[in-house]
Structure formats: C-alpha cells, structure tokens
C-alpha cells in the first residue's frame, strides 16, 4: 500500500481517536490534517513508522496541545496516559464504525449527515462535496460546520451499544441517499454522477469490511453493485436515458453483477427480512434475466409484496404496481396506483408509471398526457428528455425516434 492510500485509510481512525479524547471536532480535524501533512512530508524520506496510526495520533495531539496553551499542564498529564494507551493495538474496526455512527448521529439532519460522512469518512473536501450535490461551497461549508458544532455539544456523541441498531440504520440510510443521488442525479445535466457513485460504493464496501456478517450492510453493497453494473447501458451516445427493458445487457459489468449476486446469496441464510435484503434480491432477479422478456416478474412481485410489509411506503407500492401489471395486466397495476395517488401527488414517478401502464393498455392519449405531466415534474434533465421523447413517439410514431434510441 502506498503512503497516500495508507494515510487515507488511517485518517478516520485518528480523527475518531482525537475527537473521542478531546471532544472538539473542528480542532481535532485541523490537528489531523496537520499530522497527515507532516507524514506526507516525512515518511517518504524517513520511512513509514512501525506504528503509523500511533505516530499520527501523537503528532496530531501535539498540534492540539499547541493550540490550547492555557491548558498545557492538564493536557500534558492526559497526553502521557493517552500515548501509553495508543501504543497498544487499538481495534481499528471499532474506531471506523464509531466514526460512521458519529457522522450519522440521529441528532443531525440528513443533509448534514451526508455531508459529514463524505467529509470525515470519505475524505472529500468541502468543495468536492458541494460539487457532488451541486450547491455552493459556502452552503456546504455551513452544513458541515453546523454538524460538527452540534456533535461537539452532545454529551455522548458516540452513543453506546444499546443504540447500535438505530445508529446502523441511520448509517445505511445515509449511504443509500448518497448512492441514489449519484445513480439518478436530481439536478445534474447528466443522468449519473460517476464520482459520487464510486464514493458511495467505496464507503459501503469499507463498512461491509467492518461488519461482514451484517445482512443489511451486505445487501446494501449488493444492491449498489447490481444497480451500478448497468451504468454503461443506461445512457446512449448523447447521454440520453435508456430504460431497463431497452438496455443492451451485454454492456452490463459482469464482474460487478457476479459480486452482487454472490453477496445477495450470502445473506439468504438470514432470511429475507430486511429492506435492503429485499431490494437487493429484486435487483438480483433483474440481473439474472438475459433479456427483458425473460424477467421473472412473478418473483419480483412477491418480493415487492414482502418489502411493502417490511417497509411500507407509497414508492414501494408504486414499484409493486409495475410488477403487478407485468404479471396480471395494466388494469391491475393502474388500480393499485390509484390507491396511492394522493400520497404521491406532484411526484413525477406517479405520472411516469401511469404513462407506462396506460401505454401498455393501449390508451395512447392518456399515456401522452401522463408522460408530459411527469416531464414537467422531474428535476432530472435526462429523465425529462426521455419522457418528452416517449410522448412524441406515441403522438407521431413515424417521426419520433425508436425506443432503442431513446
């Protein structure tokens, strides 16, 4: 492992140790950055120390001691004890997991948790995070600053074993949100954010290495891999969206698909009881179909029905309606969609699914209306273009592009 990779891997452990000891996130983060800079300068010349983690902690804490000279006497006594403790092999797993839990603390708003996770665990700069979510750097800096200030005010920021389940659910939700935004960007001119998707997968893979037996963590990683394996087939030569049924499946990444399916299979012994397990299983069924017509919609419908029981939501019901239409016909799907129309009023997915199902039923005029409505509601430019082209094809089938070119 080269020095840059080693420093990136050690940074979260050092930050967790410094914050856990001194309780000041801003000061700890500054001290860690100075220690990393010192290591990047010295290690290529002097060699990597025997215990690089302890070296970084010692250097970082000296920087903190320099910054709080008024407390130097008290800090020197505490530092002597602390340095003896860090010479022992610490459990890197606990440090990293605690940092995930810290950044996804229930007291933090979701937007702040996402930003702080990418900043502290992912190692992205504030500018990089702002660019990923297409907001001004100053706005993102405020989010990160407020999050760190809030954490510093908490009496027990790392929590305890009693709330690990709740914390893990929050961590998985944040990683899921990051990947979802990357997979279909809500405001980027491009359909997919490659940098953000790669970071979401990297962070989830790192979490899986910490807790390899957690079925939901394993399943979330599988879901990301199976979903992202289709990236090369999701867009055409001009960046236009290509829906799943029209994709060239030979372009799917076989290595990612195989790994995703292996991970899904590994969770089966725990039973299909988790939300991410079920979503990964659905993605797995799609991945195993060599053609769109070969898709096992009966199994997908059963999985969505189970997911609806585990985690009820209008979006899950909407997806089940698509599967139901594939199994029992568009009328059955439309009837189910009507039951959630009020909950999803204004959501472009509702109109898009109605357009798809009415098109299946042969009601071209209604499909055009629904596609146009969805196009006005979505914030994704590639989705909007696809919906408008779909409507154009139905109005003028001889003049509009074919499905496979949309």
mmCIF file of C-alpha atoms in Angstrom:
data_model
loop_
_atom_site.group_PDB
_atom_site.id
_atom_site.type_symbol
_atom_site.label_atom_id
_atom_site.label_comp_id
_atom_site.label_asym_id
_atom_site.label_seq_id
_atom_site.Cartn_x
_atom_site.Cartn_y
_atom_site.Cartn_z
ATOM 1 C CA UNK A 1 0.000 0.000 0.000
ATOM 2 C CA UNK A 2 1.445 3.397 -0.966
ATOM 3 C CA UNK A 3 1.723 6.250 1.538
ATOM 4 C CA UNK A 4 -1.239 8.223 0.139
ATOM 5 C CA UNK A 5 -3.537 5.193 0.423
ATOM 6 C CA UNK A 6 -2.258 4.428 3.930
ATOM 7 C CA UNK A 7 -2.885 7.997 5.087
ATOM 8 C CA UNK A 8 -6.393 7.973 3.637
ATOM 9 C CA UNK A 9 -7.140 4.713 5.437
ATOM 10 C CA UNK A 10 -5.722 5.914 8.776
ATOM 11 C CA UNK A 11 -7.268 9.418 8.762
ATOM 12 C CA UNK A 12 -10.726 8.325 10.063
ATOM 13 C CA UNK A 13 -9.140 6.313 12.899
ATOM 14 C CA UNK A 14 -7.007 9.241 14.005
ATOM 15 C CA UNK A 15 -9.921 11.684 13.789
ATOM 16 C CA UNK A 16 -12.114 9.371 15.833
ATOM 17 C CA UNK A 17 -9.399 8.994 18.483
ATOM 18 C CA UNK A 18 -8.727 12.732 18.736
ATOM 19 C CA UNK A 19 -12.385 13.711 18.858
ATOM 20 C CA UNK A 20 -13.180 10.971 21.370
ATOM 21 C CA UNK A 21 -10.413 12.227 23.637
ATOM 22 C CA UNK A 22 -10.837 15.990 23.381
ATOM 23 C CA UNK A 23 -14.439 16.472 22.206
ATOM 24 C CA UNK A 24 -13.740 19.304 19.742
ATOM 25 C CA UNK A 25 -14.412 18.201 16.137
ATOM 26 C CA UNK A 26 -13.030 21.319 14.417
ATOM 27 C CA UNK A 27 -9.811 21.340 16.418
ATOM 28 C CA UNK A 28 -9.382 17.588 16.030
ATOM 29 C CA UNK A 29 -9.909 17.771 12.270
ATOM 30 C CA UNK A 30 -7.357 20.592 11.918
ATOM 31 C CA UNK A 31 -4.842 18.682 14.005
ATOM 32 C CA UNK A 32 -5.328 15.520 11.945
ATOM 33 C CA UNK A 33 -4.800 17.442 8.704
ATOM 34 C CA UNK A 34 -1.536 18.867 10.063
ATOM 35 C CA UNK A 35 -0.419 15.393 11.130
ATOM 36 C CA UNK A 36 -1.247 13.978 7.691
ATOM 37 C CA UNK A 37 0.731 16.774 6.053
ATOM 38 C CA UNK A 38 3.701 16.059 8.335
ATOM 39 C CA UNK A 39 3.503 12.352 7.497
ATOM 40 C CA UNK A 40 3.277 13.019 3.758
ATOM 41 C CA UNK A 41 6.453 15.118 4.055
ATOM 42 C CA UNK A 42 8.496 12.964 6.437
ATOM 43 C CA UNK A 43 7.571 9.354 5.679
ATOM 44 C CA UNK A 44 8.862 9.302 2.078
ATOM 45 C CA UNK A 45 12.265 10.397 3.496
ATOM 46 C CA UNK A 46 12.422 8.687 6.904
ATOM 47 C CA UNK A 47 10.276 5.675 6.121
ATOM 48 C CA UNK A 48 6.865 4.649 7.454
ATOM 49 C CA UNK A 49 6.991 4.216 11.264
ATOM 50 C CA UNK A 50 6.365 0.836 12.851
ATOM 51 C CA UNK A 51 3.009 2.020 14.211
ATOM 52 C CA UNK A 52 1.840 4.727 11.773
ATOM 53 C CA UNK A 53 -1.535 5.156 13.489
ATOM 54 C CA UNK A 54 0.080 5.916 16.856
ATOM 55 C CA UNK A 55 2.562 8.241 15.122
ATOM 56 C CA UNK A 56 -0.246 10.244 13.559
ATOM 57 C CA UNK A 57 -2.183 10.440 16.818
ATOM 58 C CA UNK A 58 0.879 11.626 18.700
ATOM 59 C CA UNK A 59 1.659 14.320 16.129
ATOM 60 C CA UNK A 60 -1.978 15.425 15.904
ATOM 61 C CA UNK A 61 -2.402 15.687 19.639
ATOM 62 C CA UNK A 62 0.755 17.771 19.893
ATOM 63 C CA UNK A 63 -0.802 20.187 17.412
ATOM 64 C CA UNK A 64 -3.910 20.338 19.589
ATOM 65 C CA UNK A 65 -1.799 20.942 22.680
ATOM 66 C CA UNK A 66 -0.055 23.818 20.912
ATOM 67 C CA UNK A 67 -3.452 25.315 20.053
ATOM 68 C CA UNK A 68 -4.620 25.305 23.672
ATOM 69 C CA UNK A 69 -1.579 26.542 25.554
ATOM 70 C CA UNK A 70 -3.694 27.673 28.516
ATOM 71 C CA UNK A 71 -4.447 24.033 29.216
ATOM 72 C CA UNK A 72 -0.964 22.672 28.561
ATOM 73 C CA UNK A 73 -0.375 21.460 32.128
ATOM 74 C CA UNK A 74 -3.580 19.421 32.246
ATOM 75 C CA UNK A 75 -3.147 18.208 28.667
ATOM 76 C CA UNK A 76 0.420 17.041 29.272
ATOM 77 C CA UNK A 77 -0.725 14.744 32.083
ATOM 78 C CA UNK A 78 -3.580 13.372 29.979
ATOM 79 C CA UNK A 79 -1.317 13.038 26.956
ATOM 80 C CA UNK A 80 1.151 10.858 28.850
ATOM 81 C CA UNK A 81 -1.634 8.417 29.664
ATOM 82 C CA UNK A 82 -3.124 8.656 26.187
ATOM 83 C CA UNK A 83 0.207 7.954 24.448
ATOM 84 C CA UNK A 84 0.670 4.797 26.507
ATOM 85 C CA UNK A 85 -2.807 3.662 25.513
ATOM 86 C CA UNK A 86 -2.397 4.263 21.776
ATOM 87 C CA UNK A 87 0.835 2.246 21.643
ATOM 88 C CA UNK A 88 -1.330 -0.789 22.179
ATOM 89 C CA UNK A 89 -3.041 -2.184 19.118
ATOM 90 C CA UNK A 90 -6.426 -0.482 19.028
ATOM 91 C CA UNK A 91 -9.382 -2.084 17.357
ATOM 92 C CA UNK A 92 -9.479 -0.278 14.032
ATOM 93 C CA UNK A 93 -12.905 -1.795 13.411
ATOM 94 C CA UNK A 94 -14.379 -0.025 16.446
ATOM 95 C CA UNK A 95 -12.765 3.297 15.516
ATOM 96 C CA UNK A 96 -14.098 3.286 11.973
ATOM 97 C CA UNK A 97 -17.534 2.037 12.930
ATOM 98 C CA UNK A 98 -17.771 4.669 15.655
ATOM 99 C CA UNK A 99 -16.900 7.355 13.121
ATOM 100 C CA UNK A 100 -19.693 6.163 10.811
ATOM 101 C CA UNK A 101 -22.070 6.237 13.791
ATOM 102 C CA UNK A 102 -20.819 9.694 14.784
ATOM 103 C CA UNK A 103 -21.314 11.242 11.356
ATOM 104 C CA UNK A 104 -24.799 9.706 11.052
ATOM 105 C CA UNK A 105 -25.880 10.687 14.566
ATOM 106 C CA UNK A 106 -29.701 10.778 14.947
ATOM 107 C CA UNK A 107 -29.446 14.391 16.133
ATOM 108 C CA UNK A 108 -28.133 15.509 12.731
ATOM 109 C CA UNK A 109 -30.364 16.387 9.763
ATOM 110 C CA UNK A 110 -29.986 14.003 6.834
ATOM 111 C CA UNK A 111 -28.268 16.609 4.633
ATOM 112 C CA UNK A 112 -25.699 17.330 7.341
ATOM 113 C CA UNK A 113 -25.116 13.622 7.981
ATOM 114 C CA UNK A 114 -24.455 13.021 4.281
ATOM 115 C CA UNK A 115 -22.019 15.943 4.088
ATOM 116 C CA UNK A 116 -20.174 15.000 7.277
ATOM 117 C CA UNK A 117 -19.879 11.342 6.254
ATOM 118 C CA UNK A 118 -18.320 12.296 2.924
ATOM 119 C CA UNK A 119 -16.038 14.803 4.688
ATOM 120 C CA UNK A 120 -14.806 12.802 7.672
ATOM 121 C CA UNK A 121 -15.073 9.192 6.482
ATOM 122 C CA UNK A 122 -14.791 9.651 2.737
ATOM 123 C CA UNK A 123 -12.017 12.220 2.901
ATOM 124 C CA UNK A 124 -13.633 14.517 0.314
ATOM 125 C CA UNK A 125 -13.043 18.241 0.566
ATOM 126 C CA UNK A 126 -15.912 20.622 1.199
ATOM 127 C CA UNK A 127 -15.549 21.862 -2.378
ATOM 128 C CA UNK A 128 -15.802 18.308 -3.737
ATOM 129 C CA UNK A 129 -18.921 17.574 -1.682
ATOM 130 C CA UNK A 130 -20.529 20.848 -2.771
ATOM 131 C CA UNK A 131 -19.789 19.986 -6.396
ATOM 132 C CA UNK A 132 -21.236 16.493 -5.954
ATOM 133 C CA UNK A 133 -24.557 17.893 -4.731
ATOM 134 C CA UNK A 134 -24.454 20.973 -6.958
ATOM 135 C CA UNK A 135 -24.691 23.541 -4.167
ATOM 136 C CA UNK A 136 -22.381 26.497 -3.436
ATOM 137 C CA UNK A 137 -19.272 25.636 -1.444
ATOM 138 C CA UNK A 138 -20.267 28.172 1.214
ATOM 139 C CA UNK A 139 -23.607 26.396 1.703
ATOM 140 C CA UNK A 140 -21.924 23.029 2.118
ATOM 141 C CA UNK A 141 -19.338 24.529 4.463
ATOM 142 C CA UNK A 142 -22.153 25.816 6.671
ATOM 143 C CA UNK A 143 -23.755 22.369 6.768
ATOM 144 C CA UNK A 144 -20.517 20.711 7.784
ATOM 145 C CA UNK A 145 -19.742 23.420 10.334
ATOM 146 C CA UNK A 146 -23.187 23.179 11.941
ATOM 147 C CA UNK A 147 -22.913 19.392 12.080
ATOM 148 C CA UNK A 148 -19.514 19.499 13.799
ATOM 149 C CA UNK A 149 -20.730 22.137 16.240
ATOM 150 C CA UNK A 150 -23.789 20.056 17.093
ATOM 151 C CA UNK A 151 -21.676 16.953 17.680
ATOM 152 C CA UNK A 152 -19.347 18.879 19.970
ATOM 153 C CA UNK A 153 -22.349 19.878 22.097
ATOM 154 C CA UNK A 154 -23.527 16.308 22.661
ATOM 155 C CA UNK A 155 -22.653 14.683 25.964
ATOM 156 C CA UNK A 156 -22.407 11.194 24.388
ATOM 157 C CA UNK A 157 -21.740 11.693 20.685
ATOM 158 C CA UNK A 158 -20.647 8.094 20.090
ATOM 159 C CA UNK A 159 -23.621 6.567 21.892
ATOM 160 C CA UNK A 160 -23.494 3.079 23.366
ATOM 161 C CA UNK A 161 -24.113 -0.497 22.395
ATOM 162 C CA UNK A 162 -27.776 -0.096 23.277
ATOM 163 C CA UNK A 163 -28.468 2.095 20.252
ATOM 164 C CA UNK A 164 -26.123 0.424 17.733
ATOM 165 C CA UNK A 165 -29.059 -0.913 15.704
ATOM 166 C CA UNK A 166 -30.591 2.545 15.390
ATOM 167 C CA UNK A 167 -27.223 4.062 14.506
ATOM 168 C CA UNK A 168 -26.552 1.400 11.858
ATOM 169 C CA UNK A 169 -29.936 2.062 10.263
ATOM 170 C CA UNK A 170 -29.021 5.750 10.049
ATOM 171 C CA UNK A 171 -25.624 4.957 8.512
ATOM 172 C CA UNK A 172 -27.180 2.717 5.867
ATOM 173 C CA UNK A 173 -29.797 5.340 5.077
ATOM 174 C CA UNK A 174 -27.130 7.997 4.520
ATOM 175 C CA UNK A 175 -25.121 5.705 2.233
ATOM 176 C CA UNK A 176 -28.310 4.807 0.348
ATOM 177 C CA UNK A 177 -29.159 8.506 -0.119
ATOM 178 C CA UNK A 178 -25.664 9.228 -1.450
ATOM 179 C CA UNK A 179 -25.890 6.385 -3.963
ATOM 180 C CA UNK A 180 -29.447 7.227 -5.012
ATOM 181 C CA UNK A 181 -28.467 10.813 -5.811
ATOM 182 C CA UNK A 182 -25.438 9.518 -7.707
ATOM 183 C CA UNK A 183 -27.427 6.933 -9.679
ATOM 184 C CA UNK A 184 -30.045 9.410 -10.896
ATOM 185 C CA UNK A 185 -28.961 12.955 -10.134
ATOM 186 C CA UNK A 186 -31.823 15.238 -9.188
ATOM 187 C CA UNK A 187 -30.292 18.360 -10.727
ATOM 188 C CA UNK A 188 -27.218 17.470 -12.779
ATOM 189 C CA UNK A 189 -27.377 17.670 -16.582
ATOM 190 C CA UNK A 190 -26.004 14.122 -16.563
ATOM 191 C CA UNK A 191 -28.055 11.111 -15.524
ATOM 192 C CA UNK A 192 -25.393 9.596 -13.263
ATOM 193 C CA UNK A 193 -22.717 11.134 -11.058
ATOM 194 C CA UNK A 194 -19.798 8.732 -11.537
ATOM 195 C CA UNK A 195 -17.620 10.238 -8.800
ATOM 196 C CA UNK A 196 -20.361 10.189 -6.201
ATOM 197 C CA UNK A 197 -21.470 6.661 -7.127
ATOM 198 C CA UNK A 198 -17.910 5.378 -6.763
ATOM 199 C CA UNK A 199 -17.589 7.041 -3.361
ATOM 200 C CA UNK A 200 -20.890 5.595 -2.127
ATOM 201 C CA UNK A 201 -19.784 2.102 -3.145
ATOM 202 C CA UNK A 202 -16.328 2.602 -1.592
ATOM 203 C CA UNK A 203 -17.788 3.733 1.730
ATOM 204 C CA UNK A 204 -20.310 0.894 1.787
ATOM 205 C CA UNK A 205 -17.610 -1.635 0.929
ATOM 206 C CA UNK A 206 -15.482 -0.276 3.790
ATOM 207 C CA UNK A 207 -18.441 -0.612 6.161
ATOM 208 C CA UNK A 208 -19.005 -4.176 4.952
ATOM 209 C CA UNK A 209 -15.385 -4.996 5.805
ATOM 210 C CA UNK A 210 -16.036 -3.755 9.347
ATOM 211 C CA UNK A 211 -19.250 -5.749 9.831
ATOM 212 C CA UNK A 212 -19.124 -8.540 7.228
ATOM 213 C CA UNK A 213 -21.851 -10.608 8.881
ATOM 214 C CA UNK A 214 -24.499 -7.865 8.976
ATOM 215 C CA UNK A 215 -27.039 -8.942 6.316
ATOM 216 C CA UNK A 216 -28.347 -5.424 5.697
ATOM 217 C CA UNK A 217 -24.876 -3.964 5.176
ATOM 218 C CA UNK A 218 -24.027 -6.835 2.823
ATOM 219 C CA UNK A 219 -27.309 -6.364 0.994
ATOM 220 C CA UNK A 220 -26.861 -2.618 0.551
ATOM 221 C CA UNK A 221 -23.453 -3.224 -1.016
ATOM 222 C CA UNK A 222 -25.003 -5.885 -3.262
ATOM 223 C CA UNK A 223 -27.813 -3.524 -4.255
ATOM 224 C CA UNK A 224 -25.337 -0.809 -5.216
ATOM 225 C CA UNK A 225 -23.172 -3.188 -7.228
ATOM 226 C CA UNK A 226 -26.084 -4.763 -9.085
ATOM 227 C CA UNK A 227 -27.596 -1.364 -9.838
ATOM 228 C CA UNK A 228 -24.345 0.274 -10.885
ATOM 229 C CA UNK A 229 -23.371 -2.711 -13.028
ATOM 230 C CA UNK A 230 -25.891 -1.422 -15.604
ATOM 231 C CA UNK A 231 -24.321 2.041 -15.893
ATOM 232 C CA UNK A 232 -22.787 1.546 -19.361
ATOM 233 C CA UNK A 233 -26.166 0.515 -20.785
ATOM 234 C CA UNK A 234 -28.272 3.224 -19.086
ATOM 235 C CA UNK A 235 -27.378 6.030 -21.476
ATOM 236 C CA UNK A 236 -26.943 6.384 -25.225
ATOM 237 C CA UNK A 237 -24.156 8.101 -27.168
ATOM 238 C CA UNK A 238 -25.547 11.551 -26.374
ATOM 239 C CA UNK A 239 -26.219 10.880 -22.689
ATOM 240 C CA UNK A 240 -29.887 10.067 -23.269
ATOM 241 C CA UNK A 241 -31.637 7.749 -20.826
ATOM 242 C CA UNK A 242 -32.223 4.148 -21.901
ATOM 243 C CA UNK A 243 -34.838 2.349 -19.746
ATOM 244 C CA UNK A 244 -34.110 -1.098 -18.364
ATOM 245 C CA UNK A 245 -36.215 -3.078 -20.894
ATOM 246 C CA UNK A 246 -34.377 -1.463 -23.832
ATOM 247 C CA UNK A 247 -30.844 -1.803 -22.466
ATOM 248 C CA UNK A 248 -28.149 -3.844 -24.195
ATOM 249 C CA UNK A 249 -27.454 -6.329 -21.416
ATOM 250 C CA UNK A 250 -24.151 -7.359 -22.925
ATOM 251 C CA UNK A 251 -22.870 -3.966 -21.730
ATOM 252 C CA UNK A 252 -23.609 -4.768 -18.091
ATOM 253 C CA UNK A 253 -20.495 -5.154 -15.939
ATOM 254 C CA UNK A 254 -20.239 -8.903 -15.396
ATOM 255 C CA UNK A 255 -17.738 -8.659 -12.540
ATOM 256 C CA UNK A 256 -19.987 -6.302 -10.554
ATOM 257 C CA UNK A 257 -23.047 -8.411 -11.333
ATOM 258 C CA UNK A 258 -21.322 -11.595 -10.172
ATOM 259 C CA UNK A 259 -20.108 -9.986 -6.947
ATOM 260 C CA UNK A 260 -23.542 -8.532 -6.260
ATOM 261 C CA UNK A 261 -25.261 -11.873 -6.793
ATOM 262 C CA UNK A 262 -22.703 -13.619 -4.579
ATOM 263 C CA UNK A 263 -23.354 -11.115 -1.788
ATOM 264 C CA UNK A 264 -27.133 -11.472 -2.163
ATOM 265 C CA UNK A 265 -26.834 -15.243 -1.928
ATOM 266 C CA UNK A 266 -24.669 -14.908 1.198
ATOM 267 C CA UNK A 267 -27.486 -13.119 3.039
ATOM 268 C CA UNK A 268 -30.163 -15.696 2.249
ATOM 269 C CA UNK A 269 -29.378 -17.824 5.294
ATOM 270 C CA UNK A 270 -30.573 -14.922 7.469
ATOM 271 C CA UNK A 271 -33.961 -14.943 5.706
ATOM 272 C CA UNK A 272 -35.480 -12.168 3.622
ATOM 273 C CA UNK A 273 -36.465 -9.844 6.425
ATOM 274 C CA UNK A 274 -34.567 -6.610 5.778
ATOM 275 C CA UNK A 275 -35.407 -3.762 3.430
ATOM 276 C CA UNK A 276 -32.015 -3.771 1.687
ATOM 277 C CA UNK A 277 -32.058 -7.562 1.503
ATOM 278 C CA UNK A 278 -35.325 -7.466 -0.401
ATOM 279 C CA UNK A 279 -34.254 -4.620 -2.681
ATOM 280 C CA UNK A 280 -31.013 -6.450 -3.465
ATOM 281 C CA UNK A 281 -32.953 -9.645 -4.161
ATOM 282 C CA UNK A 282 -35.156 -7.749 -6.641
ATOM 283 C CA UNK A 283 -32.075 -6.307 -8.335
ATOM 284 C CA UNK A 284 -30.668 -9.832 -8.425
ATOM 285 C CA UNK A 285 -33.704 -11.177 -10.276
ATOM 286 C CA UNK A 286 -33.325 -8.435 -12.891
ATOM 287 C CA UNK A 287 -29.603 -9.191 -13.164
ATOM 288 C CA UNK A 288 -30.232 -12.872 -13.847
ATOM 289 C CA UNK A 289 -32.585 -12.196 -16.761
ATOM 290 C CA UNK A 290 -30.654 -12.420 -20.027
ATOM 291 C CA UNK A 291 -33.400 -10.465 -21.820
ATOM 292 C CA UNK A 292 -36.212 -8.190 -20.696
ATOM 293 C CA UNK A 293 -38.799 -10.817 -21.721
ATOM 294 C CA UNK A 294 -37.044 -13.394 -19.535
ATOM 295 C CA UNK A 295 -37.567 -11.343 -16.365
ATOM 296 C CA UNK A 296 -39.213 -13.359 -13.585
ATOM 297 C CA UNK A 297 -41.912 -10.819 -12.736
ATOM 298 C CA UNK A 298 -43.803 -13.268 -10.528
ATOM 299 C CA UNK A 299 -40.836 -13.492 -8.155
ATOM 300 C CA UNK A 300 -40.301 -9.725 -8.307
ATOM 301 C CA UNK A 301 -43.962 -9.157 -7.444
ATOM 302 C CA UNK A 302 -43.667 -11.482 -4.451
ATOM 303 C CA UNK A 303 -40.535 -9.668 -3.274
ATOM 304 C CA UNK A 304 -42.192 -6.253 -3.580
ATOM 305 C CA UNK A 305 -45.181 -7.557 -1.635
ATOM 306 C CA UNK A 306 -42.819 -8.653 1.129
ATOM 307 C CA UNK A 307 -40.931 -5.334 1.005
ATOM 308 C CA UNK A 308 -44.234 -3.496 1.356
ATOM 309 C CA UNK A 309 -44.827 -5.396 4.593
ATOM 310 C CA UNK A 310 -41.326 -4.761 5.933
ATOM 311 C CA UNK A 311 -41.088 -1.086 4.963
ATOM 312 C CA UNK A 312 -44.451 0.289 3.801
ATOM 313 C CA UNK A 313 -44.217 3.317 1.527
ATOM 314 C CA UNK A 314 -46.042 4.745 -1.458
ATOM 315 C CA UNK A 315 -42.912 4.367 -3.615
ATOM 316 C CA UNK A 316 -42.687 0.654 -2.817
ATOM 317 C CA UNK A 317 -46.369 0.273 -3.695
ATOM 318 C CA UNK A 318 -45.771 2.141 -6.965
ATOM 319 C CA UNK A 319 -42.990 -0.295 -7.856
ATOM 320 C CA UNK A 320 -45.227 -3.213 -6.917
ATOM 321 C CA UNK A 321 -47.852 -1.811 -9.299
ATOM 322 C CA UNK A 322 -45.386 -2.092 -12.192
ATOM 323 C CA UNK A 323 -44.632 -5.698 -11.254
ATOM 324 C CA UNK A 324 -48.337 -6.433 -10.827
ATOM 325 C CA UNK A 325 -49.047 -5.034 -14.304
ATOM 326 C CA UNK A 326 -46.349 -7.290 -15.758
ATOM 327 C CA UNK A 327 -47.980 -10.335 -14.141
ATOM 328 C CA UNK A 328 -51.726 -9.559 -14.247
ATOM 329 C CA UNK A 329 -52.003 -6.792 -16.823
ATOM 330 C CA UNK A 330 -52.035 -2.958 -16.829
ATOM 331 C CA UNK A 331 -55.550 -2.632 -15.416
ATOM 332 C CA UNK A 332 -54.492 -4.328 -12.186
ATOM 333 C CA UNK A 333 -51.432 -2.092 -11.969
ATOM 334 C CA UNK A 334 -53.423 1.095 -12.580
ATOM 335 C CA UNK A 335 -55.967 0.135 -9.928
ATOM 336 C CA UNK A 336 -53.154 -0.228 -7.394
ATOM 337 C CA UNK A 337 -51.613 3.080 -8.468
ATOM 338 C CA UNK A 338 -54.932 4.829 -7.783
ATOM 339 C CA UNK A 339 -54.705 3.806 -4.108
ATOM 340 C CA UNK A 340 -51.556 5.910 -3.602
ATOM 341 C CA UNK A 341 -52.324 8.801 -5.936
ATOM 342 C CA UNK A 342 -52.922 11.285 -3.105
ATOM 343 C CA UNK A 343 -49.692 10.355 -1.306
ATOM 344 C CA UNK A 344 -47.588 10.827 -4.436
ATOM 345 C CA UNK A 345 -49.368 13.872 -5.819
ATOM 346 C CA UNK A 346 -46.753 16.044 -7.534
ATOM 347 C CA UNK A 347 -44.180 13.239 -7.715
ATOM 348 C CA UNK A 348 -43.056 12.644 -11.303
ATOM 349 C CA UNK A 349 -42.762 8.889 -10.692
ATOM 350 C CA UNK A 350 -46.535 8.598 -10.259
ATOM 351 C CA UNK A 351 -47.248 10.234 -13.629
ATOM 352 C CA UNK A 352 -44.431 8.294 -15.331
ATOM 353 C CA UNK A 353 -45.783 4.935 -14.129
ATOM 354 C CA UNK A 354 -49.299 5.914 -15.171
ATOM 355 C CA UNK A 355 -47.921 6.805 -18.581
ATOM 356 C CA UNK A 356 -46.202 3.427 -18.855
ATOM 357 C CA UNK A 357 -49.271 1.464 -17.742
ATOM 358 C CA UNK A 358 -51.765 3.361 -19.894
ATOM 359 C CA UNK A 359 -49.436 2.868 -22.845
ATOM 360 C CA UNK A 360 -49.442 -0.868 -22.059
ATOM 361 C CA UNK A 361 -53.249 -0.790 -22.061
ATOM 362 C CA UNK A 362 -53.366 0.900 -25.470
ATOM 363 C CA UNK A 363 -54.670 4.269 -24.231
ATOM 364 C CA UNK A 364 -52.196 6.393 -26.193
ATOM 365 C CA UNK A 365 -53.812 9.762 -25.485
ATOM 366 C CA UNK A 366 -53.772 9.198 -21.710
ATOM 367 C CA UNK A 367 -50.165 7.972 -21.871
ATOM 368 C CA UNK A 368 -49.066 11.124 -23.675
ATOM 369 C CA UNK A 369 -50.777 13.290 -21.043
ATOM 370 C CA UNK A 370 -49.122 11.395 -18.181
ATOM 371 C CA UNK A 371 -45.669 11.473 -19.792
ATOM 372 C CA UNK A 372 -45.932 15.236 -20.312
ATOM 373 C CA UNK A 373 -47.022 15.700 -16.707
ATOM 374 C CA UNK A 374 -44.082 13.635 -15.454
ATOM 375 C CA UNK A 375 -41.698 15.636 -17.645
ATOM 376 C CA UNK A 376 -42.808 18.882 -16.029
ATOM 377 C CA UNK A 377 -42.380 17.449 -12.526
ATOM 378 C CA UNK A 378 -38.966 15.794 -12.712
ATOM 379 C CA UNK A 379 -35.812 17.757 -11.895
ATOM 380 C CA UNK A 380 -33.587 15.384 -13.885
ATOM 381 C CA UNK A 381 -32.833 16.678 -17.403
ATOM 382 C CA UNK A 382 -32.200 13.194 -18.895
ATOM 383 C CA UNK A 383 -35.454 11.884 -17.399
ATOM 384 C CA UNK A 384 -37.363 14.905 -18.736
ATOM 385 C CA UNK A 385 -35.937 14.429 -22.223
ATOM 386 C CA UNK A 386 -36.796 10.727 -22.190
ATOM 387 C CA UNK A 387 -40.387 11.363 -21.098
ATOM 388 C CA UNK A 388 -40.908 14.025 -23.770
ATOM 389 C CA UNK A 389 -39.454 11.754 -26.452
ATOM 390 C CA UNK A 390 -41.681 8.936 -25.258
ATOM 391 C CA UNK A 391 -44.729 11.167 -25.609
ATOM 392 C CA UNK A 392 -43.563 12.311 -29.049
ATOM 393 C CA UNK A 393 -43.184 8.711 -30.210
ATOM 394 C CA UNK A 394 -46.764 7.956 -29.206
ATOM 395 C CA UNK A 395 -48.141 11.069 -30.915
ATOM 396 C CA UNK A 396 -46.152 10.626 -34.114
ATOM 397 C CA UNK A 397 -44.734 7.109 -34.230
ATOM 398 C CA UNK A 398 -43.382 7.570 -37.768
ATOM 399 C CA UNK A 399 -41.463 10.763 -36.968
ATOM 400 C CA UNK A 400 -40.223 10.154 -33.409
ATOM 401 C CA UNK A 401 -37.099 8.129 -32.532
ATOM 402 C CA UNK A 402 -37.412 4.405 -31.889
ATOM 403 C CA UNK A 403 -37.456 3.124 -28.307
ATOM 404 C CA UNK A 404 -33.953 1.757 -28.533
ATOM 405 C CA UNK A 405 -32.651 5.196 -29.464
ATOM 406 C CA UNK A 406 -34.417 6.976 -26.631
#
